[in-house]
Amino acid sequence: MVARDTMELKEEAIRGQYEAALGLVSGFDHAPRLAKPQEAAPASERSPGVGARPRFRSTVPGMAARPAVRPGGVRILDRIEALSDGLLSPGQAAALNMLRRSLAIALAMGETFAAQSGLAELKRSNLEGRLPEARRAEFGELLQAEALAVLYTFANATAFLIAPHLGSQTVEIGEVEEVLTDNAPLALQGALWELDQDIAVLATDDLRLVAVISAFAEALMQKVALRAETAPRLAAYSGGSWKVEADGLLIAGFRPARAAKGGQITMAFKKPHEVVGNHIAKYQSLRLAKMLMAYDFERRLNPFAELGGFIFTFMGDGKPGTGKTTLIQMMAGLLNDYCQNAGYPFRYQNFSIDQIDSYQGKSGQNAKSFVETILDPTAIGFGTIDDIDQVAGKRGDRQSSAGQQEVTAVFMGTFAGSGTVVRGNCTFGMFSNYPENVDDALRQRAGARFLVDGPQTREDYIDILSLLLGKNHSIPLGEHDLFAAQEIKKAVQASFAGHSRPHEAGLVKVWEDVGAKLGPLDTIAKIGAYLKAIQMADERFTGRAIKNITDAVKVRAMDFELPDEWMEEPDRFLFRSYDEKMQMIRELMTPITVDMVVQEINRYADSEFRYADNSDEVAVQNMMRDFARQEEAKRRYLESKS
């Protein structure tokens, strides 16, 4: 990545463009060249006797004072005003102010680009009639480059500034078509003409108005960025970086700025005591939620990520009904409460089968949008991929659709690609009832394994029955200490100790063979020999598996839970400096032991052997069905010949 020296886009320069920006919002005429006018929705009727609000008088030279809307006229202020009954609502006023601000930023960026690229001098020469013929081609290319830079800056600033006003409303606007690159003023007019069309057709209230503006800005950014890939003379813009201090907006070429906004979560959160069984998975989820809160927004790094004990990706697998959804609800609820208490933006999103699209490339775009939202370093993020065996396809599997293959490629590049940077502000959880159907390479990118096996003991079943029955009954509890079995520390210690020996039959054989030859695994050499023996039994047990195991061991070395008081009183930890957080965490760390290493090897290898056994069994059953069909087809064929 090219290093950028961030400059300031001066506030005086932006405010100097307010007059021109207001003129564009107030009105201009535009004849569309690439797009066709849409059928506008009928304007809302005003109450009897209520006139239009007083008109603004444009101060742009040559602009008539609020002319009536004519064919080809673009009057965004009038368009938005028509959504109300006489007076602009706060949401409509905010949208108009935001559009004016975005246009002013874009125009100021255009002047900056012109000055740095040499375009400003060529413009003066052209106006004075002394532009050399030999430089006309360069002049045209720079005008096009300025148009692309201004368009992208406008869309980028609009998406950034409108983000805090977004609700749960979404709209589909399709592709932006009126992208003109002759010069910057014409480019903005074309974009505003199309935005005006979309508002007319799709915006019926304030929520949809905001959604339309946001969707249009995102679509315009994509279209302009694609056009810029082959356009010349953009180095002055694409290689630079500017900060708009008043808004916190960073303009870094054709890369979208993301506002620190948390999405509104509509989910039935669960408390930890409502998760019965699943002791290790619950314990690790509790710790991971607090680990995420240690993220330092100024340093943009988490001390846990630097120390090597952070879970960036994890796989939760188990049979249907064992509690995967409840686990998600618990972790999302904890993070939501912690972030609200600290005033941090929090984003939760789930990627599901609904986002697999039949259009080529659309599924990949959906997956990329999902991961970029969660990775945003200005917020705490939690992304889940439910039923990942259905969402992401196995490479080489003819039954996987092109969309599923696109999603697999995006997730593999995100979770452990050449450009992956783990800051420690987010985590991704992949959940499946059939993890053996997930692509091997994608599954191995899950740094931690959460076996979601649900209630196991007699006490677990009593606890879950009592929990689900609720309080609207008079059935006595009997001899049972309710929820005592769910005491997390005690239950987790027992669960970890259970992995001192492997569970899966194939791994048990490897364990016994190595033990007979080497005795207790009490040195790194013996443990390494055990790992090699596992690899010889299952060739999919590669170096990535070793990394995942060592990461899990480092997590165990931080086998402590950040005190609840640190989350409830942010000044005690969350609002401390990065170095102070690091020191506080170091004081709680415990040394790595042989037992930790062996237990984590067995936990990970057990899961891989379990996946392999299930996958092989499914393959055998499929082959048996194929053979049976062939035999039946052969029998019917011979009967038809006789």
mmCIF file with all atom_site columns, N, CA, C and O in Angstrom, residues 410-429:
data_model
loop_
_atom_site.group_PDB
_atom_site.id
_atom_site.type_symbol
_atom_site.label_atom_id
_atom_site.label_alt_id
_atom_site.label_comp_id
_atom_site.label_asym_id
_atom_site.label_entity_id
_atom_site.label_seq_id
_atom_site.pdbx_PDB_ins_code
_atom_site.Cartn_x
_atom_site.Cartn_y
_atom_site.Cartn_z
_atom_site.occupancy
_atom_site.B_iso_or_equiv
_atom_site.pdbx_formal_charge
_atom_site.auth_seq_id
_atom_site.auth_comp_id
_atom_site.auth_asym_id
_atom_site.auth_atom_id
_atom_site.pdbx_PDB_model_num
ATOM 1  N N  . VAL A 1 410 ? -14.328 -14.355 -1.700 1.00 0.00 ? 410 VAL A N  1
ATOM 2  C CA . VAL A 1 410 ? -14.269 -13.121 -0.907 1.00 0.00 ? 410 VAL A CA 1
ATOM 3  C C  . VAL A 1 410 ? -13.910 -13.427 0.542  1.00 0.00 ? 410 VAL A C  1
ATOM 4  O O  . VAL A 1 410 ? -13.041 -12.781 1.140  1.00 0.00 ? 410 VAL A O  1
ATOM 5  N N  . PHE A 1 411 ? -14.560 -14.427 1.127  1.00 0.00 ? 411 PHE A N  1
ATOM 6  C CA . PHE A 1 411 ? -14.303 -14.755 2.535  1.00 0.00 ? 411 PHE A CA 1
ATOM 7  C C  . PHE A 1 411 ? -12.885 -15.285 2.743  1.00 0.00 ? 411 PHE A C  1
ATOM 8  O O  . PHE A 1 411 ? -12.233 -14.960 3.743  1.00 0.00 ? 411 PHE A O  1
ATOM 9  N N  . MET A 1 412 ? -12.383 -16.087 1.805  1.00 0.00 ? 412 MET A N  1
ATOM 10 C CA . MET A 1 412 ? -11.018 -16.599 1.950  1.00 0.00 ? 412 MET A CA 1
ATOM 11 C C  . MET A 1 412 ? -10.008 -15.462 1.910  1.00 0.00 ? 412 MET A C  1
ATOM 12 O O  . MET A 1 412 ? -9.055  -15.426 2.688  1.00 0.00 ? 412 MET A O  1
ATOM 13 N N  . GLY A 1 413 ? -10.202 -14.520 1.004  1.00 0.00 ? 413 GLY A N  1
ATOM 14 C CA . GLY A 1 413 ? -9.291  -13.380 0.923  1.00 0.00 ? 413 GLY A CA 1
ATOM 15 C C  . GLY A 1 413 ? -9.374  -12.469 2.136  1.00 0.00 ? 413 GLY A C  1
ATOM 16 O O  . GLY A 1 413 ? -8.382  -11.879 2.552  1.00 0.00 ? 413 GLY A O  1
ATOM 17 N N  . THR A 1 414 ? -10.573 -12.370 2.720  1.00 0.00 ? 414 THR A N  1
ATOM 18 C CA . THR A 1 414 ? -10.762 -11.501 3.883  1.00 0.00 ? 414 THR A CA 1
ATOM 19 C C  . THR A 1 414 ? -10.179 -12.106 5.144  1.00 0.00 ? 414 THR A C  1
ATOM 20 O O  . THR A 1 414 ? -9.496  -11.437 5.927  1.00 0.00 ? 414 THR A O  1
ATOM 21 N N  . PHE A 1 415 ? -10.431 -13.391 5.361  1.00 0.00 ? 415 PHE A N  1
ATOM 22 C CA . PHE A 1 415 ? -10.084 -14.018 6.633  1.00 0.00 ? 415 PHE A CA 1
ATOM 23 C C  . PHE A 1 415 ? -8.598  -14.354 6.747  1.00 0.00 ? 415 PHE A C  1
ATOM 24 O O  . PHE A 1 415 ? -8.049  -14.347 7.848  1.00 0.00 ? 415 PHE A O  1
ATOM 25 N N  . ALA A 1 416 ? -7.956  -14.652 5.632  1.00 0.00 ? 416 ALA A N  1
ATOM 26 C CA . ALA A 1 416 ? -6.514  -14.964 5.684  1.00 0.00 ? 416 ALA A CA 1
ATOM 27 C C  . ALA A 1 416 ? -5.903  -14.768 4.311  1.00 0.00 ? 416 ALA A C  1
ATOM 28 O O  . ALA A 1 416 ? -5.309  -15.679 3.743  1.00 0.00 ? 416 ALA A O  1
ATOM 29 N N  . GLY A 1 417 ? -6.051  -13.558 3.768  1.00 0.00 ? 417 GLY A N  1
ATOM 30 C CA . GLY A 1 417 ? -5.475  -13.246 2.469  1.00 0.00 ? 417 GLY A CA 1
ATOM 31 C C  . GLY A 1 417 ? -4.201  -12.442 2.620  1.00 0.00 ? 417 GLY A C  1
ATOM 32 O O  . GLY A 1 417 ? -3.783  -12.088 3.729  1.00 0.00 ? 417 GLY A O  1
ATOM 33 N N  . SER A 1 418 ? -3.589  -12.130 1.490  1.00 0.00 ? 418 SER A N  1
ATOM 34 C CA . SER A 1 418 ? -2.324  -11.391 1.527  1.00 0.00 ? 418 SER A CA 1
ATOM 35 C C  . SER A 1 418 ? -2.496  -9.991  2.088  1.00 0.00 ? 418 SER A C  1
ATOM 36 O O  . SER A 1 418 ? -1.551  -9.407  2.620  1.00 0.00 ? 418 SER A O  1
ATOM 37 N N  . GLY A 1 419 ? -3.711  -9.440  1.972  1.00 0.00 ? 419 GLY A N  1
ATOM 38 C CA . GLY A 1 419 ? -3.939  -8.088  2.475  1.00 0.00 ? 419 GLY A CA 1
ATOM 39 C C  . GLY A 1 419 ? -4.687  -8.034  3.793  1.00 0.00 ? 419 GLY A C  1
ATOM 40 O O  . GLY A 1 419 ? -5.125  -6.960  4.213  1.00 0.00 ? 419 GLY A O  1
ATOM 41 N N  . THR A 1 420 ? -4.846  -9.168  4.460  1.00 0.00 ? 420 THR A N  1
ATOM 42 C CA . THR A 1 420 ? -5.602  -9.199  5.718  1.00 0.00 ? 420 THR A CA 1
ATOM 43 C C  . THR A 1 420 ? -4.831  -8.510  6.836  1.00 0.00 ? 420 THR A C  1
ATOM 44 O O  . THR A 1 420 ? -3.669  -8.824  7.085  1.00 0.00 ? 420 THR A O  1
ATOM 45 N N  . VAL A 1 421 ? -5.485  -7.556  7.484  1.00 0.00 ? 421 VAL A N  1
ATOM 46 C CA . VAL A 1 421 ? -4.916  -6.861  8.638  1.00 0.00 ? 421 VAL A CA 1
ATOM 47 C C  . VAL A 1 421 ? -5.887  -7.030  9.803  1.00 0.00 ? 421 VAL A C  1
ATOM 48 O O  . VAL A 1 421 ? -7.040  -6.621  9.717  1.00 0.00 ? 421 VAL A O  1
ATOM 49 N N  . VAL A 1 422 ? -5.423  -7.656  10.867 1.00 0.00 ? 422 VAL A N  1
ATOM 50 C CA . VAL A 1 422 ? -6.270  -7.873  12.043 1.00 0.00 ? 422 VAL A CA 1
ATOM 51 C C  . VAL A 1 422 ? -6.012  -6.738  13.030 1.00 0.00 ? 422 VAL A C  1
ATOM 52 O O  . VAL A 1 422 ? -4.969  -6.689  13.685 1.00 0.00 ? 422 VAL A O  1
ATOM 53 N N  . ARG A 1 423 ? -6.960  -5.816  13.115 1.00 0.00 ? 423 ARG A N  1
ATOM 54 C CA . ARG A 1 423 ? -6.827  -4.680  14.022 1.00 0.00 ? 423 ARG A CA 1
ATOM 55 C C  . ARG A 1 423 ? -7.366  -5.004  15.415 1.00 0.00 ? 423 ARG A C  1
ATOM 56 O O  . ARG A 1 423 ? -6.971  -4.387  16.394 1.00 0.00 ? 423 ARG A O  1
ATOM 57 N N  . GLY A 1 424 ? -8.297  -5.946  15.474 1.00 0.00 ? 424 GLY A N  1
ATOM 58 C CA . GLY A 1 424 ? -8.872  -6.304  16.767 1.00 0.00 ? 424 GLY A CA 1
ATOM 59 C C  . GLY A 1 424 ? -10.135 -5.554  17.104 1.00 0.00 ? 424 GLY A C  1
ATOM 60 O O  . GLY A 1 424 ? -10.563 -5.551  18.256 1.00 0.00 ? 424 GLY A O  1
ATOM 61 N N  . ASN A 1 425 ? -10.764 -4.909  16.105 1.00 0.00 ? 425 ASN A N  1
ATOM 62 C CA . ASN A 1 425 ? -12.023 -4.202  16.353 1.00 0.00 ? 425 ASN A CA 1
ATOM 63 C C  . ASN A 1 425 ? -13.236 -5.029  15.962 1.00 0.00 ? 425 ASN A C  1
ATOM 64 O O  . ASN A 1 425 ? -14.373 -4.610  16.201 1.00 0.00 ? 425 ASN A O  1
ATOM 65 N N  . CYS A 1 426 ? -13.010 -6.202  15.355 1.00 0.00 ? 426 CYS A N  1
ATOM 66 C CA . CYS A 1 426 ? -14.149 -6.978  14.875 1.00 0.00 ? 426 CYS A CA 1
ATOM 67 C C  . CYS A 1 426 ? -13.805 -8.460  14.870 1.00 0.00 ? 426 CYS A C  1
ATOM 68 O O  . CYS A 1 426 ? -12.636 -8.859  14.945 1.00 0.00 ? 426 CYS A O  1
ATOM 69 N N  . THR A 1 427 ? -14.863 -9.254  14.769 1.00 0.00 ? 427 THR A N  1
ATOM 70 C CA . THR A 1 427 ? -14.691 -10.701 14.663 1.00 0.00 ? 427 THR A CA 1
ATOM 71 C C  . THR A 1 427 ? -15.774 -11.255 13.759 1.00 0.00 ? 427 THR A C  1
ATOM 72 O O  . THR A 1 427 ? -16.859 -10.678 13.645 1.00 0.00 ? 427 THR A O  1
ATOM 73 N N  . PHE A 1 428 ? -15.461 -12.378 13.106 1.00 0.00 ? 428 PHE A N  1
ATOM 74 C CA . PHE A 1 428 ? -16.405 -13.044 12.214 1.00 0.00 ? 428 PHE A CA 1
ATOM 75 C C  . PHE A 1 428 ? -16.673 -14.451 12.742 1.00 0.00 ? 428 PHE A C  1
ATOM 76 O O  . PHE A 1 428 ? -15.729 -15.191 13.031 1.00 0.00 ? 428 PHE A O  1
ATOM 77 N N  . GLY A 1 429 ? -17.939 -14.804 12.845 1.00 0.00 ? 429 GLY A N  1
ATOM 78 C CA . GLY A 1 429 ? -18.316 -16.141 13.277 1.00 0.00 ? 429 GLY A CA 1
ATOM 79 C C  . GLY A 1 429 ? -19.025 -16.888 12.162 1.00 0.00 ? 429 GLY A C  1
ATOM 80 O O  . GLY A 1 429 ? -20.000 -16.387 11.589 1.00 0.00 ? 429 GLY A O  1
#
